JSON list of C-alpha atoms and ligand atoms in Angstrom, two decimals:
[
{"chain": "A", "resi": 1, "resn": "UNK", "atom": "CA", "xyz": [-1.90, -3.20, -13.21]},
{"chain": "A", "resi": 2, "resn": "UNK", "atom": "CA", "xyz": [-0.71, 0.16, -14.49]},
{"chain": "A", "resi": 3, "resn": "UNK", "atom": "CA", "xyz": [2.90, 0.65, -13.79]},
{"chain": "A", "resi": 4, "resn": "UNK", "atom": "CA", "xyz": [3.80, 3.84, -11.81]},
{"chain": "A", "resi": 5, "resn": "UNK", "atom": "CA", "xyz": [7.23, 5.62, -11.61]},
{"chain": "A", "resi": 6, "resn": "UNK", "atom": "CA", "xyz": [7.01, 4.63, -7.62]},
{"chain": "A", "resi": 7, "resn": "UNK", "atom": "CA", "xyz": [6.89, 0.93, -8.39]},
{"chain": "A", "resi": 8, "resn": "UNK", "atom": "CA", "xyz": [10.50, 1.15, -10.51]},
{"chain": "A", "resi": 9, "resn": "UNK", "atom": "CA", "xyz": [11.92, 3.79, -8.20]},
{"chain": "A", "resi": 10, "resn": "UNK", "atom": "CA", "xyz": [10.65, 3.31, -4.59]},
{"chain": "A", "resi": 11, "resn": "UNK", "atom": "CA", "xyz": [13.41, 5.65, -3.43]},
{"chain": "A", "resi": 12, "resn": "UNK", "atom": "CA", "xyz": [13.02, 8.39, -5.57]},
{"chain": "A", "resi": 13, "resn": "UNK", "atom": "CA", "xyz": [10.61, 10.54, -3.82]},
{"chain": "A", "resi": 14, "resn": "UNK", "atom": "CA", "xyz": [11.23, 13.86, -5.31]},
{"chain": "A", "resi": 15, "resn": "UNK", "atom": "CA", "xyz": [11.65, 15.10, -9.07]},
{"chain": "A", "resi": 16, "resn": "UNK", "atom": "CA", "xyz": [11.88, 17.61, -11.65]},
{"chain": "A", "resi": 17, "resn": "UNK", "atom": "CA", "xyz": [9.20, 17.41, -14.18]},
{"chain": "A", "resi": 18, "resn": "UNK", "atom": "CA", "xyz": [6.74, 19.57, -16.17]},
{"chain": "A", "resi": 19, "resn": "UNK", "atom": "CA", "xyz": [3.01, 20.47, -16.40]},
{"chain": "A", "resi": 20, "resn": "UNK", "atom": "CA", "xyz": [1.23, 18.73, -18.99]},
{"chain": "A", "resi": 21, "resn": "UNK", "atom": "CA", "xyz": [-2.11, 19.50, -18.07]},
{"chain": "A", "resi": 22, "resn": "UNK", "atom": "CA", "xyz": [-3.63, 22.09, -15.62]},
{"chain": "A", "resi": 23, "resn": "UNK", "atom": "CA", "xyz": [-6.95, 23.56, -14.18]},
{"chain": "A", "resi": 24, "resn": "UNK", "atom": "CA", "xyz": [-7.12, 25.82, -11.28]},
{"chain": "A", "resi": 25, "resn": "UNK", "atom": "CA", "xyz": [-6.04, 23.83, -8.23]},
{"chain": "A", "resi": 26, "resn": "UNK", "atom": "CA", "xyz": [-5.15, 20.66, -10.18]},
{"chain": "A", "resi": 27, "resn": "UNK", "atom": "CA", "xyz": [-2.22, 19.20, -12.38]},
{"chain": "A", "resi": 28, "resn": "UNK", "atom": "CA", "xyz": [-1.16, 16.36, -14.63]},
{"chain": "A", "resi": 29, "resn": "UNK", "atom": "CA", "xyz": [2.82, 15.87, -14.47]},
{"chain": "A", "resi": 30, "resn": "UNK", "atom": "CA", "xyz": [4.88, 14.40, -17.10]},
{"chain": "A", "resi": 31, "resn": "UNK", "atom": "CA", "xyz": [6.45, 12.13, -14.42]},
{"chain": "A", "resi": 32, "resn": "UNK", "atom": "CA", "xyz": [5.10, 11.73, -10.82]},
{"chain": "A", "resi": 33, "resn": "UNK", "atom": "CA", "xyz": [6.83, 10.08, -7.95]},
{"chain": "A", "resi": 34, "resn": "UNK", "atom": "CA", "xyz": [3.53, 9.85, -6.08]},
{"chain": "A", "resi": 35, "resn": "UNK", "atom": "CA", "xyz": [1.31, 6.70, -5.43]},
{"chain": "A", "resi": 36, "resn": "UNK", "atom": "CA", "xyz": [-2.03, 7.35, -6.33]},
{"chain": "A", "resi": 37, "resn": "UNK", "atom": "CA", "xyz": [-3.55, 5.16, -3.74]},
{"chain": "A", "resi": 38, "resn": "UNK", "atom": "CA", "xyz": [-5.36, 1.66, -3.88]},
{"chain": "A", "resi": 39, "resn": "UNK", "atom": "CA", "xyz": [-5.26, -1.42, -2.31]},
{"chain": "A", "resi": 40, "resn": "UNK", "atom": "CA", "xyz": [-6.01, 0.27, 0.94]},
{"chain": "A", "resi": 41, "resn": "UNK", "atom": "CA", "xyz": [-2.97, 2.60, 0.83]},
{"chain": "A", "resi": 42, "resn": "UNK", "atom": "CA", "xyz": [-3.71, 6.31, 1.00]},
{"chain": "A", "resi": 43, "resn": "UNK", "atom": "CA", "xyz": [-2.14, 8.64, -1.77]},
{"chain": "A", "resi": 44, "resn": "UNK", "atom": "CA", "xyz": [0.92, 10.15, -1.42]},
{"chain": "A", "resi": 45, "resn": "UNK", "atom": "CA", "xyz": [0.89, 13.65, -0.68]},
{"chain": "A", "resi": 46, "resn": "UNK", "atom": "CA", "xyz": [3.40, 16.67, -0.46]},
{"chain": "A", "resi": 47, "resn": "UNK", "atom": "CA", "xyz": [4.36, 19.56, -2.23]},
{"chain": "A", "resi": 48, "resn": "UNK", "atom": "CA", "xyz": [4.75, 20.94, -5.88]},
{"chain": "A", "resi": 49, "resn": "UNK", "atom": "CA", "xyz": [7.52, 23.98, -6.40]},
{"chain": "A", "resi": 50, "resn": "UNK", "atom": "CA", "xyz": [7.68, 26.22, -9.42]},
{"chain": "A", "resi": 51, "resn": "UNK", "atom": "CA", "xyz": [9.47, 29.39, -10.61]},
{"chain": "A", "resi": 52, "resn": "UNK", "atom": "CA", "xyz": [6.24, 31.31, -9.24]},
{"chain": "A", "resi": 53, "resn": "UNK", "atom": "CA", "xyz": [5.79, 29.49, -5.89]},
{"chain": "A", "resi": 54, "resn": "UNK", "atom": "CA", "xyz": [4.96, 26.42, -3.89]},
{"chain": "A", "resi": 55, "resn": "UNK", "atom": "CA", "xyz": [1.63, 24.40, -2.72]},
{"chain": "A", "resi": 56, "resn": "UNK", "atom": "CA", "xyz": [0.74, 21.43, -1.01]},
{"chain": "A", "resi": 57, "resn": "UNK", "atom": "CA", "xyz": [-0.24, 18.44, -2.85]},
{"chain": "A", "resi": 58, "resn": "UNK", "atom": "CA", "xyz": [-3.37, 17.03, -0.88]},
{"chain": "A", "resi": 59, "resn": "UNK", "atom": "CA", "xyz": [-4.33, 13.97, -2.97]},
{"chain": "A", "resi": 60, "resn": "UNK", "atom": "CA", "xyz": [-4.68, 12.42, -6.28]},
{"chain": "A", "resi": 61, "resn": "UNK", "atom": "CA", "xyz": [-7.39, 11.56, -8.61]},
{"chain": "A", "resi": 62, "resn": "UNK", "atom": "CA", "xyz": [-7.66, 9.95, -12.03]},
{"chain": "A", "resi": 63, "resn": "UNK", "atom": "CA", "xyz": [-10.05, 11.62, -14.59]},
{"chain": "A", "resi": 64, "resn": "UNK", "atom": "CA", "xyz": [-10.26, 11.53, -18.26]},
{"chain": "A", "resi": 65, "resn": "UNK", "atom": "CA", "xyz": [-7.15, 8.93, -18.43]},
{"chain": "A", "resi": 66, "resn": "UNK", "atom": "CA", "xyz": [-4.90, 11.04, -16.51]},
{"chain": "A", "resi": 67, "resn": "UNK", "atom": "CA", "xyz": [-3.59, 11.43, -12.98]},
{"chain": "A", "resi": 68, "resn": "UNK", "atom": "CA", "xyz": [-4.34, 14.88, -11.51]},
{"chain": "A", "resi": 69, "resn": "UNK", "atom": "CA", "xyz": [-2.48, 16.02, -8.59]},
{"chain": "A", "resi": 70, "resn": "UNK", "atom": "CA", "xyz": [-4.80, 18.05, -6.79]},
{"chain": "A", "resi": 71, "resn": "UNK", "atom": "CA", "xyz": [-3.48, 21.23, -4.68]},
{"chain": "A", "resi": 72, "resn": "UNK", "atom": "CA", "xyz": [-4.26, 23.02, -1.51]},
{"chain": "A", "resi": 73, "resn": "UNK", "atom": "CA", "xyz": [-4.94, 26.42, -3.48]},
{"chain": "A", "resi": 74, "resn": "UNK", "atom": "CA", "xyz": [-6.47, 27.57, -6.88]},
{"chain": "A", "resi": 75, "resn": "UNK", "atom": "CA", "xyz": [-3.18, 28.06, -8.38]},
{"chain": "A", "resi": 76, "resn": "UNK", "atom": "CA", "xyz": [-2.50, 26.98, -11.90]},
{"chain": "A", "resi": 77, "resn": "UNK", "atom": "CA", "xyz": [1.37, 26.14, -12.22]},
{"chain": "A", "resi": 78, "resn": "UNK", "atom": "CA", "xyz": [2.78, 25.91, -15.95]},
{"chain": "A", "resi": 79, "resn": "UNK", "atom": "CA", "xyz": [6.31, 24.48, -16.95]},
{"chain": "A", "resi": 80, "resn": "UNK", "atom": "CA", "xyz": [9.12, 23.25, -15.18]},
{"chain": "A", "resi": 81, "resn": "UNK", "atom": "CA", "xyz": [8.02, 22.11, -11.60]},
{"chain": "A", "resi": 82, "resn": "UNK", "atom": "CA", "xyz": [9.86, 19.94, -8.74]},
{"chain": "A", "resi": 83, "resn": "UNK", "atom": "CA", "xyz": [7.38, 17.31, -7.18]},
{"chain": "A", "resi": 84, "resn": "UNK", "atom": "CA", "xyz": [8.61, 16.26, -3.55]},
{"chain": "A", "resi": 85, "resn": "UNK", "atom": "CA", "xyz": [6.48, 13.44, -1.93]},
{"chain": "A", "resi": 86, "resn": "UNK", "atom": "CA", "xyz": [6.18, 13.95, 2.20]},
{"chain": "A", "resi": 87, "resn": "UNK", "atom": "CA", "xyz": [8.72, 11.29, 3.44]},
{"chain": "A", "resi": 88, "resn": "UNK", "atom": "CA", "xyz": [7.32, 10.72, 6.63]},
{"chain": "A", "resi": 89, "resn": "UNK", "atom": "CA", "xyz": [3.70, 10.03, 5.09]},
{"chain": "A", "resi": 90, "resn": "UNK", "atom": "CA", "xyz": [5.15, 7.83, 2.69]},
{"chain": "A", "resi": 91, "resn": "UNK", "atom": "CA", "xyz": [7.34, 5.79, 5.23]},
{"chain": "A", "resi": 92, "resn": "UNK", "atom": "CA", "xyz": [4.43, 5.14, 7.29]},
{"chain": "A", "resi": 93, "resn": "UNK", "atom": "CA", "xyz": [2.01, 3.91, 4.73]},
{"chain": "A", "resi": 94, "resn": "UNK", "atom": "CA", "xyz": [4.93, 1.47, 3.73]},
{"chain": "A", "resi": 95, "resn": "UNK", "atom": "CA", "xyz": [5.51, 0.18, 6.85]},
{"chain": "A", "resi": 96, "resn": "UNK", "atom": "CA", "xyz": [1.69, -0.42, 7.42]},
{"chain": "A", "resi": 97, "resn": "UNK", "atom": "CA", "xyz": [1.25, -1.94, 3.92]},
{"chain": "A", "resi": 98, "resn": "UNK", "atom": "CA", "xyz": [4.29, -4.21, 4.53]},
{"chain": "A", "resi": 99, "resn": "UNK", "atom": "CA", "xyz": [2.85, -5.16, 7.97]},
{"chain": "A", "resi": 100, "resn": "UNK", "atom": "CA", "xyz": [-0.57, -6.04, 6.54]},
{"chain": "A", "resi": 101, "resn": "UNK", "atom": "CA", "xyz": [1.13, -8.20, 4.23]},
{"chain": "A", "resi": 102, "resn": "UNK", "atom": "CA", "xyz": [3.13, -10.10, 7.14]},
{"chain": "A", "resi": 103, "resn": "UNK", "atom": "CA", "xyz": [-0.76, -10.32, 9.17]},
{"chain": "A", "resi": 104, "resn": "UNK", "atom": "CA", "xyz": [-2.33, -11.69, 5.76]},
{"chain": "A", "resi": 105, "resn": "UNK", "atom": "CA", "xyz": [0.73, -14.39, 5.01]},
{"chain": "A", "resi": 106, "resn": "UNK", "atom": "CA", "xyz": [0.52, -15.40, 8.72]},
{"chain": "A", "resi": 107, "resn": "UNK", "atom": "CA", "xyz": [-3.47, -15.48, 8.91]},
{"chain": "A", "resi": 108, "resn": "UNK", "atom": "CA", "xyz": [-3.75, -17.71, 5.38]},
{"chain": "A", "resi": 109, "resn": "UNK", "atom": "CA", "xyz": [-0.54, -20.03, 6.95]},
{"chain": "A", "resi": 110, "resn": "UNK", "atom": "CA", "xyz": [-2.63, -20.50, 10.18]},
{"chain": "A", "resi": 111, "resn": "UNK", "atom": "CA", "xyz": [-6.35, -20.45, 8.85]},
{"chain": "A", "resi": 112, "resn": "UNK", "atom": "CA", "xyz": [-6.46, -22.69, 6.21]},
{"chain": "A", "resi": 113, "resn": "UNK", "atom": "CA", "xyz": [-6.07, -20.09, 3.23]},
{"chain": "A", "resi": 114, "resn": "UNK", "atom": "CA", "xyz": [-8.52, -17.57, 4.74]},
{"chain": "A", "resi": 115, "resn": "UNK", "atom": "CA", "xyz": [-8.82, -14.50, 2.16]},
{"chain": "A", "resi": 116, "resn": "UNK", "atom": "CA", "xyz": [-8.79, -11.05, 2.63]},
{"chain": "A", "resi": 117, "resn": "UNK", "atom": "CA", "xyz": [-11.95, -9.18, 2.06]},
{"chain": "A", "resi": 118, "resn": "UNK", "atom": "CA", "xyz": [-10.86, -5.47, 2.70]},
{"chain": "A", "resi": 119, "resn": "UNK", "atom": "CA", "xyz": [-8.04, -3.52, 3.86]},
{"chain": "A", "resi": 120, "resn": "UNK", "atom": "CA", "xyz": [-7.37, 0.31, 4.87]},
{"chain": "A", "resi": 121, "resn": "UNK", "atom": "CA", "xyz": [-4.24, 2.03, 6.31]},
{"chain": "A", "resi": 122, "resn": "UNK", "atom": "CA", "xyz": [-4.77, 5.04, 8.34]},
{"chain": "A", "resi": 123, "resn": "UNK", "atom": "CA", "xyz": [-2.61, 8.44, 8.78]},
{"chain": "A", "resi": 124, "resn": "UNK", "atom": "CA", "xyz": [-2.74, 7.62, 12.55]},
{"chain": "A", "resi": 125, "resn": "UNK", "atom": "CA", "xyz": [-0.22, 4.71, 12.17]},
{"chain": "A", "resi": 126, "resn": "UNK", "atom": "CA", "xyz": [-2.95, 2.04, 12.14]},
{"chain": "A", "resi": 127, "resn": "UNK", "atom": "CA", "xyz": [-4.41, -0.40, 9.89]},
{"chain": "A", "resi": 128, "resn": "UNK", "atom": "CA", "xyz": [-7.31, -2.65, 9.39]},
{"chain": "A", "resi": 129, "resn": "UNK", "atom": "CA", "xyz": [-7.78, -5.67, 7.48]},
{"chain": "A", "resi": 130, "resn": "UNK", "atom": "CA", "xyz": [-11.05, -8.03, 7.49]},
{"chain": "A", "resi": 131, "resn": "UNK", "atom": "CA", "xyz": [-10.61, -11.83, 6.59]},
{"chain": "A", "resi": 132, "resn": "UNK", "atom": "CA", "xyz": [-13.11, -14.31, 5.31]},
{"chain": "A", "resi": 133, "resn": "UNK", "atom": "CA", "xyz": [-12.99, -16.53, 8.44]},
{"chain": "A", "resi": 134, "resn": "UNK", "atom": "CA", "xyz": [-15.90, -18.43, 9.66]},
{"chain": "A", "resi": 135, "resn": "UNK", "atom": "CA", "xyz": [-16.31, -19.21, 13.40]},
{"chain": "A", "resi": 136, "resn": "UNK", "atom": "CA", "xyz": [-12.50, -18.20, 13.80]},
{"chain": "A", "resi": 137, "resn": "UNK", "atom": "CA", "xyz": [-11.40, -17.95, 17.51]},
{"chain": "A", "resi": 138, "resn": "UNK", "atom": "CA", "xyz": [-10.47, -14.61, 18.05]},
{"chain": "A", "resi": 139, "resn": "UNK", "atom": "CA", "xyz": [-7.75, -15.27, 20.53]},
{"chain": "A", "resi": 140, "resn": "UNK", "atom": "CA", "xyz": [-5.93, -17.52, 17.82]},
{"chain": "A", "resi": 141, "resn": "UNK", "atom": "CA", "xyz": [-5.76, -14.38, 15.59]},
{"chain": "A", "resi": 142, "resn": "UNK", "atom": "CA", "xyz": [-4.44, -12.17, 18.68]},
{"chain": "A", "resi": 143, "resn": "UNK", "atom": "CA", "xyz": [-2.18, -14.79, 19.53]},
{"chain": "A", "resi": 144, "resn": "UNK", "atom": "CA", "xyz": [-0.35, -13.91, 16.06]},
{"chain": "A", "resi": 145, "resn": "UNK", "atom": "CA", "xyz": [1.12, -10.83, 17.19]},
{"chain": "A", "resi": 146, "resn": "UNK", "atom": "CA", "xyz": [4.38, -11.89, 18.35]},
{"chain": "A", "resi": 147, "resn": "UNK", "atom": "CA", "xyz": [4.94, -13.99, 15.02]},
{"chain": "A", "resi": 148, "resn": "UNK", "atom": "CA", "xyz": [4.30, -10.80, 12.92]},
{"chain": "A", "resi": 149, "resn": "UNK", "atom": "CA", "xyz": [6.89, -9.31, 15.00]},
{"chain": "A", "resi": 150, "resn": "UNK", "atom": "CA", "xyz": [9.14, -12.08, 14.46]},
{"chain": "A", "resi": 151, "resn": "UNK", "atom": "CA", "xyz": [9.27, -11.65, 10.94]},
{"chain": "A", "resi": 152, "resn": "UNK", "atom": "CA", "xyz": [10.09, -7.80, 11.27]},
{"chain": "A", "resi": 153, "resn": "UNK", "atom": "CA", "xyz": [12.84, -9.11, 13.63]},
{"chain": "A", "resi": 154, "resn": "UNK", "atom": "CA", "xyz": [14.20, -11.35, 10.69]},
{"chain": "A", "resi": 155, "resn": "UNK", "atom": "CA", "xyz": [14.41, -8.43, 8.44]},
{"chain": "A", "resi": 156, "resn": "UNK", "atom": "CA", "xyz": [13.26, -10.33, 5.42]},
{"chain": "A", "resi": 157, "resn": "UNK", "atom": "CA", "xyz": [13.81, -8.98, 2.08]},
{"chain": "A", "resi": 158, "resn": "UNK", "atom": "CA", "xyz": [10.88, -8.02, -0.34]},
{"chain": "A", "resi": 159, "resn": "UNK", "atom": "CA", "xyz": [11.19, -8.27, -3.73]},
{"chain": "A", "resi": 160, "resn": "UNK", "atom": "CA", "xyz": [8.89, -7.64, -7.11]},
{"chain": "A", "resi": 161, "resn": "UNK", "atom": "CA", "xyz": [8.12, -9.65, -10.12]},
{"chain": "A", "resi": 162, "resn": "UNK", "atom": "CA", "xyz": [5.66, -9.37, -13.02]},
{"chain": "A", "resi": 163, "resn": "UNK", "atom": "CA", "xyz": [3.58, -12.75, -13.93]},
{"chain": "A", "resi": 164, "resn": "UNK", "atom": "CA", "xyz": [1.02, -13.18, -16.55]},
{"chain": "A", "resi": 165, "resn": "UNK", "atom": "CA", "xyz": [-2.48, -12.66, -15.03]},
{"chain": "A", "resi": 166, "resn": "UNK", "atom": "CA", "xyz": [-3.43, -16.62, -16.51]},
{"chain": "A", "resi": 167, "resn": "UNK", "atom": "CA", "xyz": [-0.46, -17.99, -14.44]},
{"chain": "A", "resi": 168, "resn": "UNK", "atom": "CA", "xyz": [-1.04, -15.65, -11.41]},
{"chain": "A", "resi": 169, "resn": "UNK", "atom": "CA", "xyz": [-5.12, -17.02, -11.49]},
{"chain": "A", "resi": 170, "resn": "UNK", "atom": "CA", "xyz": [-3.52, -20.53, -11.56]},
{"chain": "A", "resi": 171, "resn": "UNK", "atom": "CA", "xyz": [-1.32, -20.37, -8.46]},
{"chain": "A", "resi": 172, "resn": "UNK", "atom": "CA", "xyz": [-3.24, -20.90, -5.26]},
{"chain": "A", "resi": 173, "resn": "UNK", "atom": "CA", "xyz": [-2.69, -17.77, -2.75]},
{"chain": "A", "resi": 174, "resn": "UNK", "atom": "CA", "xyz": [-1.06, -15.36, -5.21]},
{"chain": "A", "resi": 175, "resn": "UNK", "atom": "CA", "xyz": [-4.35, -13.42, -5.62]},
{"chain": "A", "resi": 176, "resn": "UNK", "atom": "CA", "xyz": [-5.19, -13.05, -1.67]},
{"chain": "A", "resi": 177, "resn": "UNK", "atom": "CA", "xyz": [-7.81, -10.59, -1.91]},
{"chain": "A", "resi": 178, "resn": "UNK", "atom": "CA", "xyz": [-11.68, -11.11, -2.71]},
{"chain": "A", "resi": 179, "resn": "UNK", "atom": "CA", "xyz": [-11.92, -7.11, -2.67]},
{"chain": "A", "resi": 180, "resn": "UNK", "atom": "CA", "xyz": [-8.68, -5.20, -3.50]},
{"chain": "A", "resi": 181, "resn": "UNK", "atom": "CA", "xyz": [-7.04, -7.29, -6.29]},
{"chain": "A", "resi": 182, "resn": "UNK", "atom": "CA", "xyz": [-5.45, -5.19, -8.56]},
{"chain": "A", "resi": 183, "resn": "UNK", "atom": "CA", "xyz": [-6.33, -5.46, -12.44]},
{"chain": "A", "resi": 184, "resn": "UNK", "atom": "CA", "xyz": [-3.85, -6.75, -15.00]},
{"chain": "A", "resi": 185, "resn": "UNK", "atom": "CA", "xyz": [-1.68, -4.07, -16.74]},
{"chain": "A", "resi": 186, "resn": "UNK", "atom": "CA", "xyz": [-1.96, -3.29, -20.64]},
{"chain": "A", "resi": 187, "resn": "UNK", "atom": "CA", "xyz": [0.69, -6.23, -21.04]},
{"chain": "A", "resi": 188, "resn": "UNK", "atom": "CA", "xyz": [-1.62, -8.61, -19.33]},
{"chain": "A", "resi": 189, "resn": "UNK", "atom": "CA", "xyz": [0.91, -9.02, -16.33]},
{"chain": "A", "resi": 190, "resn": "UNK", "atom": "CA", "xyz": [0.38, -8.18, -12.69]},
{"chain": "A", "resi": 191, "resn": "UNK", "atom": "CA", "xyz": [2.66, -7.34, -10.14]},
{"chain": "A", "resi": 192, "resn": "UNK", "atom": "CA", "xyz": [3.77, -9.79, -7.51]},
{"chain": "A", "resi": 193, "resn": "UNK", "atom": "CA", "xyz": [5.35, -8.78, -3.79]},
{"chain": "A", "resi": 194, "resn": "UNK", "atom": "CA", "xyz": [7.52, -11.48, -2.37]},
{"chain": "A", "resi": 195, "resn": "UNK", "atom": "CA", "xyz": [8.34, -11.12, 1.35]},
{"chain": "A", "resi": 196, "resn": "UNK", "atom": "CA", "xyz": [11.31, -13.56, 0.90]},
{"chain": "A", "resi": 197, "resn": "UNK", "atom": "CA", "xyz": [10.91, -16.78, 2.96]},
{"chain": "A", "resi": 198, "resn": "UNK", "atom": "CA", "xyz": [7.29, -15.78, 3.78]},
{"chain": "A", "resi": 199, "resn": "UNK", "atom": "CA", "xyz": [4.79, -14.90, 1.18]},
{"chain": "A", "resi": 200, "resn": "UNK", "atom": "CA", "xyz": [4.04, -14.06, -2.38]},
{"chain": "A", "resi": 201, "resn": "UNK", "atom": "CA", "xyz": [1.05, -12.13, -3.38]},
{"chain": "A", "resi": 202, "resn": "UNK", "atom": "CA", "xyz": [-0.50, -9.89, -6.22]},
{"chain": "A", "resi": 203, "resn": "UNK", "atom": "CA", "xyz": [-0.08, -5.96, -4.92]},
{"chain": "A", "resi": 204, "resn": "UNK", "atom": "CA", "xyz": [0.08, -2.77, -6.64]},
{"chain": "A", "resi": 205, "resn": "UNK", "atom": "CA", "xyz": [1.40, -0.64, -3.51]},
{"chain": "A", "resi": 206, "resn": "UNK", "atom": "CA", "xyz": [4.60, 0.56, -1.84]},
{"chain": "A", "resi": 207, "resn": "UNK", "atom": "CA", "xyz": [6.45, -1.82, 0.56]},
{"chain": "A", "resi": 208, "resn": "UNK", "atom": "CA", "xyz": [9.75, -1.88, 2.31]},
{"chain": "A", "resi": 209, "resn": "UNK", "atom": "CA", "xyz": [13.03, -2.80, 1.26]},
{"chain": "A", "resi": 210, "resn": "UNK", "atom": "CA", "xyz": [12.97, -5.40, 3.98]},
{"chain": "A", "resi": 211, "resn": "UNK", "atom": "CA", "xyz": [10.59, -5.97, 7.27]},
{"chain": "A", "resi": 212, "resn": "UNK", "atom": "CA", "xyz": [13.32, -4.95, 9.28]},
{"chain": "A", "resi": 213, "resn": "UNK", "atom": "CA", "xyz": [12.26, -1.26, 8.29]},
{"chain": "A", "resi": 214, "resn": "UNK", "atom": "CA", "xyz": [9.17, -1.59, 10.20]},
{"chain": "A", "resi": 215, "resn": "UNK", "atom": "CA", "xyz": [8.18, -0.22, 13.81]},
{"chain": "A", "resi": 216, "resn": "UNK", "atom": "CA", "xyz": [6.91, -3.28, 16.11]},
{"chain": "A", "resi": 217, "resn": "UNK", "atom": "CA", "xyz": [3.30, -3.98, 15.54]},
{"chain": "A", "resi": 218, "resn": "UNK", "atom": "CA", "xyz": [0.52, -4.42, 18.15]},
{"chain": "A", "resi": 219, "resn": "UNK", "atom": "CA", "xyz": [-2.90, -6.14, 17.32]},
{"chain": "A", "resi": 220, "resn": "UNK", "atom": "CA", "xyz": [-4.68, -3.45, 18.73]},
{"chain": "A", "resi": 221, "resn": "UNK", "atom": "CA", "xyz": [-8.46, -4.99, 18.41]},
{"chain": "A", "resi": 222, "resn": "UNK", "atom": "CA", "xyz": [-10.57, -7.98, 16.54]},
{"chain": "A", "resi": 223, "resn": "UNK", "atom": "CA", "xyz": [-14.03, -7.47, 15.90]},
{"chain": "A", "resi": 224, "resn": "UNK", "atom": "CA", "xyz": [-16.61, -9.71, 14.54]},
{"chain": "A", "resi": 225, "resn": "UNK", "atom": "CA", "xyz": [-18.62, -8.54, 11.29]},
{"chain": "A", "resi": 226, "resn": "UNK", "atom": "CA", "xyz": [-20.95, -11.19, 10.82]},
{"chain": "A", "resi": 227, "resn": "UNK", "atom": "CA", "xyz": [-20.49, -15.07, 10.71]},
{"chain": "A", "resi": 228, "resn": "UNK", "atom": "CA", "xyz": [-17.74, -14.81, 8.12]},
{"chain": "A", "resi": 229, "resn": "UNK", "atom": "CA", "xyz": [-15.68, -11.81, 8.68]},
{"chain": "A", "resi": 230, "resn": "UNK", "atom": "CA", "xyz": [-13.66, -10.79, 11.04]},
{"chain": "A", "resi": 231, "resn": "UNK", "atom": "CA", "xyz": [-11.90, -7.13, 11.36]},
{"chain": "A", "resi": 232, "resn": "UNK", "atom": "CA", "xyz": [-8.34, -7.12, 12.87]},
{"chain": "A", "resi": 233, "resn": "UNK", "atom": "CA", "xyz": [-6.69, -3.68, 13.70]},
{"chain": "A", "resi": 234, "resn": "UNK", "atom": "CA", "xyz": [-3.14, -3.39, 13.83]},
{"chain": "A", "resi": 235, "resn": "UNK", "atom": "CA", "xyz": [-1.29, -0.03, 14.96]},
{"chain": "A", "resi": 236, "resn": "UNK", "atom": "CA", "xyz": [2.48, 0.50, 15.02]},
{"chain": "A", "resi": 237, "resn": "UNK", "atom": "CA", "xyz": [4.46, 1.23, 18.17]},
{"chain": "A", "resi": 238, "resn": "UNK", "atom": "CA", "xyz": [5.32, 5.33, 18.41]},
{"chain": "B", "resi": 1, "resn": "LIG", "atom": "ZN1", "xyz": [1.19, -4.57, -0.73]}
]
């Protein structure tokens, strides 16, 4: 998958950079700390400051092989700028994303390698995951909540590595998703996220440095989406 600045520098939420392309209400930056979205995680939002002003970055969009930062106003900044990710929003996404890995790992272990068919994180502090679970007992799924919070309490470290795609495909469980699997990068490798002692899987999103950074998690609701799919909604405690 593409290697983003935020993959190598997850703690750098602001930096000085330069506009390399611009149109009214959008800019391409030489470097960006913003996560562009993907894998069920929403794109970062934040602010752009320059000599002439300041504007909110409301979204990101790939077009023409470039990553465009979409601005809240029809301005066209040039030159040196400061790009800053909204830290509250990033932290929320990062918590939810890490918690979906924990849930995913436990479902995979308890339900014979059940794969993910969809995932979406929301800005209201909830997320949903869809699993391919034929005839699963919803009460058994709901009963995973204490185990999810036990992993949070254990504060397990989260690490990253890059694995050649053919090696990744040969390791059962590393490609966990049927719908949001990240494509390999130009060098043919895929990014693997490890929650040490619990889980390894391919993913291109942002995650906590260790699981203890998450607020406690509630399993809010489980819906049957056809005979094969279960939709599990989780939420962070306020
Ligand atoms: Zn992830």
